[in-house]
Amino acid sequence: MKNTNIRQNILRGFAYIYLFLPILIFFIGWINPLIAVPLCLVICFCIFRMIQKPKDIWLPAFNKELFFQLLPIIIILILWVYFSGIGGFVFQNKDHWWRNETFNLLVQEDWPVIVKMNMKGTIQPRALIYYIGFWLPSAVVGKLFGLSAGYAFQALWAVFGLFIIYYLISEHLGSFSIKSLLCFIFFSGLDIIGCFLLQIDLSQFEHFLHIEWWSGFEFSSNTTQLFWVFNQSIYAWLLTLLILRQKDNRHLIFLWSCGLLECTLPFVGMLPFLVYKILDNTFHSHIGVTNSKFSFLKFDHLFSIENILGGGCIGIISFLYEIGNVSANNHTADVAWTKGYLMLYILFLLLEVGLYAFVIYPLQKENMLYWISLITLAVCPVLHIGSGQDFCLKASIPALFVLMLLLMDTWKTARKQGNHCLVIAITLLLLCGSVTPCGEFIRTFRNTNMLYHSNQPIMAQPVAIDEIMCYPNFSGNADKSFFFKYLAK
């Protein structure tokens, strides 16, 4: 029993280290030491309390058979990260132009990153203000051992995170399985059908564009997210799983607060699931309590030390940092809901979500997570915050991930029940959707080959520094930021 508890603490510790290490690095590296040291002590104290709480985690029997079962899974995860472009070993998609320069600044500049730039004829101290959590551990490696080592560690950090995520998915399903891993990698909306219906020429997607843009709205496959917005998606997946597996409320806010620095828009998209877990945990913790019919309104354990102190410290500091980002104060102009626009919206939801929702409805109709994910995904395309479809693309990540988990659950239950029609229907939908992530892999193969044979650099060249430090999505005026005026080093 003692060995089991130790192994459970170690496994939980890996997930929490992955989640909280960027936060601690940010506090130490960016904030005045007189403020940072007490804050880090508070967070470490809360992490220690969280790990010590008796909370079971799935523990398969570690033996030779499990080793050979996990080996191909780890190899597939490594290949997935390798072909994503993280680390710069193969062709990198367009978004890496900006992400590489952001990482370069984190490695090459002093922290906090503030660079004086010419803004319309005026010299202004521009601060890097972005959801930089994913890069911070790799940036430390880069500062110590060089930029190339930092990029290599990015890939290692991504593999480590994806293995934790896959482990938690396996815990949810009750077993390791190549099938669940392949579903994780190839889950996607039915974009190819949308392209066929709208007669879109697929040749335009070969180099930089991706097929999810067929309707003007966008939900992204898991592979597209890893290839394009890995710095948000990995932490969004991990946080979603950690929130869903909480059996009480004592750590929910503490965990969720990390998302503000690590995956800002998915952090917003998690809110409906967070509220659901708070209510669900509170209600079930008071079942059988008869002293008051309103006892469930006490929100048992919500006002814990971890949530109030830990979550408060991380949330407030992260908010004060992020609010200095210029784009945080802007939103895209309202869209005119013409008849054609409405048709595209309906078709988009039908092909991206609707058919999956239809086939899993018989087994998931009484599951609140099913309805929350559908409502969230219906609302995301309507809201426009930041530039273009950023909110739709990134805030939808948690709900899409939950929909995938429900699909896995349904497929597993249907197999146990011998419901072959449902198993076939889900399999066909997944195969049809897999065209989208396959397109991402094909683009990587073709462009890496082209770059190699033309003697061009494989790694994407970063944009100029002014495209980061003068661009509202990545920066803000340090002189006008409360964080940089009063909290930063």
Coordinates of C-alpha atoms in Angstrom, one line a residue:
M1 CA 0.0 0.0 0.0
K2 CA 2.8 2.4 0.9
N3 CA 4.6 1.7 -2.5
T4 CA 1.3 2.3 -4.3
N5 CA 0.8 5.7 -2.6
I6 CA 4.4 6.7 -3.5
R7 CA 3.8 5.8 -7.1
Q8 CA 0.6 7.7 -7.2
N9 CA 2.2 10.8 -5.7
I10 CA 5.0 10.5 -8.3
L11 CA 2.6 10.2 -11.2
R12 CA 0.5 13.1 -10.0
G13 CA 3.7 15.0 -9.4
F14 CA 4.7 14.7 -13.1
A15 CA 1.5 16.2 -14.2
Y16 CA 1.7 19.0 -11.7
I17 CA 5.3 19.8 -12.4
Y18 CA 4.5 20.1 -16.1
L19 CA 1.6 22.4 -15.3
F20 CA 3.2 24.6 -12.6
L21 CA 6.9 24.8 -13.7
P22 CA 6.3 27.5 -16.3
I23 CA 4.4 29.6 -13.7
L24 CA 7.2 29.3 -11.2
I25 CA 9.8 30.2 -13.9
F26 CA 7.7 33.2 -14.9
F27 CA 7.4 34.5 -11.3
I28 CA 11.2 34.1 -10.6
G29 CA 12.3 35.4 -14.0
W30 CA 9.9 38.3 -14.5
I31 CA 8.8 39.6 -11.1
N32 CA 10.7 41.7 -8.5
P33 CA 12.3 39.1 -6.1
L34 CA 10.7 40.8 -3.1
I35 CA 7.3 39.8 -4.6
A36 CA 8.3 36.7 -6.5
V37 CA 9.9 34.8 -3.6
P38 CA 6.8 34.9 -1.3
L39 CA 4.5 34.1 -4.2
C40 CA 6.6 31.1 -5.2
L41 CA 6.6 29.8 -1.6
V42 CA 2.8 30.1 -1.5
I43 CA 2.4 28.2 -4.8
C44 CA 4.9 25.5 -3.8
F45 CA 3.0 25.1 -0.5
C46 CA -0.3 24.7 -2.3
I47 CA 1.3 22.2 -4.7
F48 CA 2.6 20.2 -1.8
R49 CA -0.8 20.2 -0.1
M50 CA -2.5 19.1 -3.4
I51 CA -0.1 16.2 -3.9
Q52 CA -0.5 15.0 -0.3
K53 CA -4.3 14.8 -0.6
P54 CA -5.4 11.2 -0.9
K55 CA -6.6 11.0 -4.4
D56 CA -6.4 7.8 -6.4
I57 CA -4.8 7.8 -9.9
W58 CA -5.0 4.9 -12.3
L59 CA -2.0 2.5 -11.8
P60 CA -1.6 -0.3 -14.3
A61 CA 0.7 -3.2 -13.4
F62 CA 4.2 -2.1 -14.4
N63 CA 5.7 -5.2 -16.0
K64 CA 7.4 -6.5 -19.2
E65 CA 4.1 -6.7 -21.0
L66 CA 3.2 -3.1 -20.2
F67 CA 6.7 -2.0 -21.4
F68 CA 6.2 -3.5 -24.8
Q69 CA 2.7 -2.1 -24.9
L70 CA 3.9 1.5 -24.1
L71 CA 7.0 1.4 -26.4
P72 CA 5.1 1.8 -29.7
I73 CA 2.9 4.4 -28.1
I74 CA 5.9 6.5 -27.0
I75 CA 7.5 6.1 -30.5
I76 CA 4.2 7.3 -32.1
L77 CA 4.1 10.3 -29.8
I78 CA 7.7 11.2 -30.6
L79 CA 7.0 10.9 -34.3
W80 CA 3.9 13.1 -33.9
V81 CA 5.9 15.8 -32.3
Y82 CA 8.8 15.4 -34.8
F83 CA 6.5 15.9 -37.8
S84 CA 4.7 18.8 -36.1
G85 CA 7.8 21.0 -36.6
I86 CA 8.3 21.7 -32.9
G87 CA 12.0 21.9 -32.4
G88 CA 12.7 22.7 -36.1
F89 CA 13.6 19.3 -37.3
V90 CA 11.3 19.3 -40.3
F91 CA 9.2 21.9 -42.2
Q92 CA 7.4 24.3 -40.0
N93 CA 4.1 25.9 -40.8
K94 CA 3.6 29.6 -41.2
D95 CA 2.8 30.3 -37.5
H96 CA 6.3 29.1 -36.6
W97 CA 7.7 32.3 -38.2
W98 CA 6.3 34.3 -35.2
R99 CA 6.7 31.5 -32.6
N100 CA 10.4 31.1 -33.4
E101 CA 11.1 34.8 -33.0
T102 CA 9.1 34.8 -29.7
F103 CA 11.3 32.0 -28.5
N104 CA 14.5 33.7 -29.7
L105 CA 13.6 36.8 -27.7
L106 CA 12.9 34.7 -24.6
V107 CA 16.4 33.1 -24.9
Q108 CA 18.4 36.0 -26.1
E109 CA 16.9 39.0 -24.2
D110 CA 17.0 39.6 -20.4
W111 CA 13.8 38.9 -18.6
P112 CA 11.3 40.5 -18.5
V113 CA 11.7 41.1 -22.3
I114 CA 11.4 44.8 -22.9
V115 CA 12.8 46.3 -26.2
K116 CA 12.8 49.9 -27.2
M117 CA 11.0 50.2 -30.6
N118 CA 10.2 53.0 -33.0
M119 CA 6.4 53.3 -32.9
K120 CA 5.2 55.9 -35.5
G121 CA 8.2 58.1 -34.9
T122 CA 8.2 57.7 -31.1
I123 CA 10.7 55.5 -29.2
Q124 CA 8.6 53.3 -26.9
P125 CA 9.6 50.5 -24.4
R126 CA 7.7 47.5 -25.8
A127 CA 7.2 44.5 -23.5
L128 CA 6.7 41.0 -24.7
I129 CA 3.1 40.1 -23.5
Y130 CA 1.9 36.8 -24.7
Y131 CA 0.9 33.3 -23.4
I132 CA 4.5 32.2 -23.1
G133 CA 4.1 29.4 -20.6
F134 CA 5.0 26.5 -22.9
W135 CA 8.3 28.1 -23.9
L136 CA 9.7 29.1 -20.5
P137 CA 11.3 25.7 -19.5
S138 CA 12.9 25.5 -22.9
A139 CA 14.0 29.1 -22.8
V140 CA 15.8 28.3 -19.5
V141 CA 17.6 25.5 -21.3
G142 CA 18.4 27.8 -24.2
K143 CA 19.9 30.4 -21.9
L144 CA 22.1 27.8 -20.2
F145 CA 23.1 25.6 -23.2
G146 CA 22.4 27.7 -26.3
L147 CA 19.5 28.3 -28.7
S148 CA 19.7 25.0 -30.5
A149 CA 19.5 23.1 -27.2
G150 CA 16.5 25.2 -26.3
Y151 CA 14.7 24.3 -29.6
A152 CA 15.5 20.6 -29.0
F153 CA 14.1 20.8 -25.5
Q154 CA 10.9 22.2 -26.9
A155 CA 10.3 18.9 -28.7
L156 CA 11.2 16.9 -25.6
W157 CA 8.9 19.1 -23.5
A158 CA 6.1 18.5 -26.0
V159 CA 6.6 14.7 -25.9
F160 CA 6.6 14.7 -22.1
G161 CA 3.4 16.7 -22.1
L162 CA 1.6 14.5 -24.7
F163 CA 2.5 11.4 -22.8
I164 CA 1.0 12.8 -19.6
I165 CA -2.1 13.7 -21.6
Y166 CA -2.3 10.3 -23.2
Y167 CA -1.8 8.6 -19.7
L168 CA -4.8 10.6 -18.4
I169 CA -6.9 9.7 -21.4
S170 CA -6.0 6.0 -20.8
E171 CA -6.9 6.5 -17.1
H172 CA -10.3 7.8 -18.3
L173 CA -10.8 4.8 -20.6
G174 CA -9.3 2.3 -18.2
S175 CA -6.5 0.9 -20.4
F176 CA -3.7 1.8 -22.8
S177 CA -4.7 1.3 -26.4
I178 CA -3.2 2.1 -29.8
K179 CA -6.8 2.8 -31.0
S180 CA -7.3 5.6 -28.5
L181 CA -3.9 7.1 -29.4
L182 CA -4.8 7.1 -33.1
C183 CA -8.2 8.7 -32.3
F184 CA -6.3 11.4 -30.3
I185 CA -4.0 12.1 -33.3
F186 CA -6.6 11.8 -36.1
F187 CA -9.8 13.2 -34.5
S188 CA -11.1 16.0 -36.7
G189 CA -14.2 17.5 -38.2
L190 CA -15.4 16.4 -41.7
D191 CA -13.7 19.2 -43.5
I192 CA -13.2 17.2 -46.7
I193 CA -17.0 17.0 -47.1
G194 CA -17.3 20.8 -46.7
C195 CA -14.6 21.3 -49.4
F196 CA -16.5 18.9 -51.7
L197 CA -19.9 20.6 -51.1
L198 CA -18.4 24.1 -51.7
Q199 CA -16.3 22.9 -54.6
I200 CA -13.1 24.2 -53.0
D201 CA -9.8 23.6 -54.9
L202 CA -7.7 21.5 -52.4
S203 CA -4.5 22.4 -54.2
Q204 CA -4.5 25.8 -52.5
F205 CA -3.9 24.0 -49.1
E206 CA -0.6 22.4 -50.1
H207 CA 1.9 24.9 -48.8
F208 CA 0.6 27.0 -45.9
L209 CA -3.2 27.0 -45.6
H210 CA -5.0 24.2 -43.9
I211 CA -8.2 22.6 -44.9
E212 CA -10.2 23.7 -41.8
W213 CA -10.6 27.1 -43.4
W214 CA -13.2 25.8 -45.9
S215 CA -16.2 27.7 -44.4
G216 CA -14.6 30.9 -43.0
F217 CA -15.1 29.5 -39.5
E218 CA -12.5 27.2 -38.0
F219 CA -12.3 24.3 -35.5
S220 CA -9.0 22.5 -35.8
S221 CA -8.1 18.8 -35.6
N222 CA -5.8 17.8 -32.8
T223 CA -2.9 17.4 -35.3
T224 CA -3.6 20.8 -36.8
Q225 CA -3.5 22.3 -33.3
L226 CA -0.1 20.6 -32.5
F227 CA 1.3 21.7 -35.9
W228 CA 0.1 25.3 -35.6
V229 CA -0.8 26.3 -32.0
F230 CA 1.1 23.8 -29.9
N231 CA 2.0 26.3 -27.3
Q232 CA -1.7 26.5 -26.3
S233 CA -3.2 23.2 -27.3
I234 CA -0.9 20.9 -25.2
Y235 CA -1.7 22.8 -22.0
A236 CA -5.3 23.2 -22.9
W237 CA -5.7 19.4 -23.3
L238 CA -3.8 18.7 -20.0
L239 CA -5.8 21.3 -18.0
T240 CA -9.1 20.0 -19.4
L241 CA -8.3 16.5 -18.3
L242 CA -7.1 17.6 -14.8
I243 CA -10.2 19.6 -14.3
L244 CA -12.5 16.8 -15.4
R245 CA -10.9 14.2 -13.1
Q246 CA -11.3 16.3 -9.9
K247 CA -13.6 14.7 -7.4
D248 CA -14.0 17.8 -5.2
N249 CA -13.6 21.5 -5.6
R250 CA -10.5 22.1 -3.4
H251 CA -8.1 22.4 -6.3
L252 CA -10.2 23.4 -9.3
I253 CA -9.5 27.2 -9.3
F254 CA -5.8 26.6 -8.5
L255 CA -5.4 24.3 -11.5
W256 CA -7.6 26.5 -13.8
S257 CA -5.7 29.7 -13.0
C258 CA -2.6 28.3 -14.8
G259 CA -4.4 28.5 -18.1
L260 CA -4.3 32.3 -18.1
L261 CA -0.6 32.3 -18.8
E262 CA -0.3 29.0 -20.6
C263 CA -3.3 28.9 -22.9
T264 CA -5.3 32.2 -22.6
L265 CA -8.2 31.6 -25.0
P266 CA -8.7 27.9 -24.2
F267 CA -8.7 29.1 -20.5
V268 CA -11.9 31.0 -21.4
G269 CA -13.3 28.0 -23.2
M270 CA -12.8 25.8 -20.1
L271 CA -15.1 28.1 -18.0
P272 CA -18.3 26.1 -18.8
F273 CA -16.7 22.9 -17.8
L274 CA -15.2 24.4 -14.7
V275 CA -18.6 25.7 -13.5
Y276 CA -20.1 22.3 -14.3
K277 CA -17.5 20.5 -12.2
I278 CA -18.0 22.9 -9.3
L279 CA -21.7 22.3 -9.3
D280 CA -21.4 18.6 -9.9
N281 CA -18.8 18.0 -7.2
T282 CA -20.8 20.2 -4.7
F283 CA -24.1 18.5 -5.4
H284 CA -22.7 14.9 -5.1
S285 CA -20.7 15.7 -2.0
H286 CA -24.0 16.6 -0.2
I287 CA -26.1 13.7 -1.4
G288 CA -27.6 12.2 1.7
V289 CA -27.2 15.4 3.8
T290 CA -30.6 16.2 5.1
N291 CA -30.0 19.1 7.4
S292 CA -30.8 21.6 4.8
K293 CA -32.3 21.4 1.3
F294 CA -30.0 24.2 0.3
S295 CA -26.8 22.5 1.6
F296 CA -25.5 22.0 -1.9
L297 CA -25.2 25.8 -2.3
K298 CA -22.3 25.9 0.2
F299 CA -19.9 24.9 -2.6
D300 CA -18.0 22.4 -0.5
H301 CA -14.2 22.9 -0.5
L302 CA -14.3 25.6 -3.1
F303 CA -12.8 28.2 -0.7
S304 CA -9.8 26.1 0.0
I305 CA -6.3 27.4 0.7
E306 CA -5.2 26.1 -2.7
N307 CA -7.9 27.9 -4.6
I308 CA -7.8 31.2 -2.6
L309 CA -4.1 31.6 -2.1
G310 CA -2.6 29.6 -5.0
G311 CA -5.3 30.3 -7.6
G312 CA -5.5 34.0 -6.5
C313 CA -1.8 34.6 -6.8
I314 CA -1.5 32.9 -10.2
G315 CA -4.7 34.4 -11.6
I316 CA -4.2 38.0 -10.5
I317 CA -0.5 38.2 -11.5
S318 CA -1.2 36.5 -14.9
F319 CA -4.2 38.8 -15.5
L320 CA -2.1 41.9 -14.7
Y321 CA 0.5 40.7 -17.1
E322 CA -1.8 39.7 -19.9
I323 CA -4.0 42.7 -19.8
G324 CA -1.1 44.8 -21.0
N325 CA -1.4 43.1 -24.4
V326 CA -2.9 45.5 -26.8
S327 CA -5.1 42.9 -28.5
A328 CA -6.6 42.0 -25.2
N329 CA -8.5 45.3 -25.3
N330 CA -9.7 44.9 -28.9
H331 CA -12.3 42.7 -30.6
T332 CA -13.1 42.1 -34.3
A333 CA -15.9 44.1 -35.8
D334 CA -19.3 42.5 -35.6
V335 CA -20.2 40.2 -38.6
A336 CA -23.3 40.8 -40.6
W337 CA -25.5 37.8 -40.3
T338 CA -26.6 37.5 -43.9
K339 CA -28.5 34.5 -45.2
G340 CA -25.4 33.1 -46.8
Y341 CA -23.4 33.6 -43.7
L342 CA -26.0 31.8 -41.7
M343 CA -26.0 28.9 -44.1
L344 CA -22.2 28.5 -43.8
Y345 CA -22.5 28.6 -40.0
I346 CA -25.1 25.9 -40.0
L347 CA -23.2 23.7 -42.5
F348 CA -20.0 24.3 -40.5
L349 CA -21.5 23.1 -37.2
L350 CA -23.2 20.2 -38.9
L351 CA -19.9 18.8 -40.4
E352 CA -17.6 19.8 -37.6
V353 CA -19.8 18.7 -34.7
G354 CA -23.3 17.7 -35.7
L355 CA -22.7 14.2 -37.2
Y356 CA -20.5 13.2 -34.2
A357 CA -23.1 14.5 -31.8
F358 CA -25.8 12.5 -33.7
V359 CA -24.1 9.2 -33.5
I360 CA -23.1 9.4 -29.8
Y361 CA -26.5 10.9 -28.7
P362 CA -28.1 7.5 -27.7
L363 CA -25.3 6.8 -25.2
Q364 CA -24.4 10.4 -24.1
K365 CA -27.8 12.2 -24.1
E366 CA -28.0 12.1 -20.3
N367 CA -24.3 13.3 -19.9
M368 CA -24.2 17.0 -19.1
L369 CA -20.7 17.2 -20.6
Y370 CA -22.3 16.3 -23.9
W371 CA -24.6 19.3 -23.9
I372 CA -22.0 21.7 -22.5
S373 CA -19.6 20.8 -25.2
L374 CA -22.2 21.2 -28.0
I375 CA -23.5 24.6 -26.6
T376 CA -19.9 25.8 -26.2
L377 CA -19.0 24.8 -29.8
A378 CA -22.1 26.5 -31.1
V379 CA -21.3 29.7 -29.4
C380 CA -17.5 29.9 -30.2
P381 CA -17.9 30.9 -33.9
V382 CA -20.3 33.7 -33.0
L383 CA -17.9 35.5 -30.6
H384 CA -15.1 37.5 -32.1
I385 CA -12.3 38.6 -29.8
G386 CA -8.8 39.5 -31.0
S387 CA -8.0 39.1 -34.7
G388 CA -9.9 37.0 -37.2
Q389 CA -11.1 33.6 -36.0
D390 CA -8.7 33.4 -33.1
F391 CA -11.4 33.0 -30.5
C392 CA -13.3 30.4 -32.5
L393 CA -10.1 28.4 -33.2
K394 CA -8.6 28.4 -29.7
A395 CA -11.5 28.8 -27.2
S396 CA -13.1 25.7 -28.8
I397 CA -10.1 23.5 -28.0
P398 CA -11.4 22.2 -24.6
A399 CA -14.9 21.5 -25.9
L400 CA -13.6 19.7 -29.0
F401 CA -11.3 17.6 -26.7
V402 CA -14.3 16.7 -24.5
L403 CA -16.3 15.7 -27.6
M404 CA -13.4 13.4 -28.5
L405 CA -13.4 11.8 -25.1
L406 CA -17.2 11.2 -25.3
L407 CA -16.6 9.7 -28.7
M408 CA -14.0 7.3 -27.3
D409 CA -16.4 6.4 -24.4
T410 CA -19.2 5.7 -26.9
W411 CA -17.0 3.6 -29.2
K412 CA -15.8 1.5 -26.2
T413 CA -19.3 1.0 -24.8
A414 CA -20.7 0.2 -28.2
R415 CA -18.1 -2.5 -28.6
K416 CA -18.9 -4.0 -25.2
Q417 CA -22.6 -4.0 -26.0
G418 CA -22.0 -5.6 -29.5
N419 CA -23.6 -2.5 -31.2
H420 CA -21.8 -3.0 -34.5
C421 CA -23.7 -0.3 -36.3
L422 CA -22.6 2.3 -33.9
V423 CA -19.0 1.1 -34.0
I424 CA -19.0 1.2 -37.8
A425 CA -20.7 4.7 -37.9
I426 CA -18.1 6.2 -35.5
T427 CA -15.2 4.5 -37.3
L428 CA -16.4 5.8 -40.7
L429 CA -16.7 9.4 -39.3
L430 CA -13.2 9.2 -37.8
L431 CA -11.8 7.9 -41.1
C432 CA -13.5 10.7 -43.0
G433 CA -12.3 13.3 -40.6
S434 CA -8.7 11.9 -40.6
V435 CA -8.3 13.4 -44.1
T436 CA -7.6 16.7 -42.4
P437 CA -4.7 15.6 -40.1
C438 CA -3.3 13.5 -43.0
G439 CA -3.1 16.7 -45.0
E440 CA -1.0 18.3 -42.3
F441 CA 1.4 15.3 -42.4
I442 CA 1.5 15.4 -46.2
R443 CA 2.4 19.1 -46.2
T444 CA 5.2 18.4 -43.8
F445 CA 6.6 15.5 -45.9
R446 CA 6.4 17.4 -49.2
N447 CA 7.8 20.7 -48.0
T448 CA 10.6 19.1 -46.0
N449 CA 11.6 17.2 -49.1
M450 CA 11.4 20.3 -51.3
L451 CA 13.6 22.3 -48.9
Y452 CA 16.1 19.5 -48.6
H453 CA 16.5 19.1 -52.4
S454 CA 16.7 22.9 -53.0
N455 CA 19.4 23.3 -50.2
Q456 CA 17.2 25.6 -48.2
P457 CA 17.1 25.7 -44.4
I458 CA 14.6 23.2 -43.0
M459 CA 13.7 25.3 -40.0
A460 CA 11.4 28.3 -40.6
Q461 CA 13.2 31.6 -40.4
P462 CA 11.8 33.8 -37.6
V463 CA 10.2 37.1 -38.5
A464 CA 11.9 40.4 -37.8
I465 CA 11.9 41.6 -34.2
D466 CA 9.5 44.5 -34.9
E467 CA 6.8 42.1 -36.1
I468 CA 6.7 40.7 -32.6
M469 CA 7.5 43.8 -30.4
C470 CA 5.4 46.2 -32.5
Y471 CA 2.5 43.8 -33.1
P472 CA -0.5 44.0 -30.7
N473 CA -1.0 40.3 -30.5
F474 CA 2.5 39.8 -28.9
S475 CA 3.3 43.0 -27.0
G476 CA 2.3 46.2 -25.2
N477 CA 3.6 49.5 -24.0
A478 CA 5.6 48.7 -20.8
D479 CA 5.1 52.3 -19.5
K480 CA 1.3 51.8 -19.5
S481 CA 1.3 48.4 -18.0
F482 CA 0.6 48.1 -14.2
F483 CA 2.5 44.8 -14.2
F484 CA 5.7 46.3 -15.8
K485 CA 5.5 49.5 -13.7
Y486 CA 5.0 48.0 -10.3
L487 CA 5.6 44.2 -10.3
A488 CA 8.3 43.4 -12.9
K489 CA 12.0 43.4 -12.2

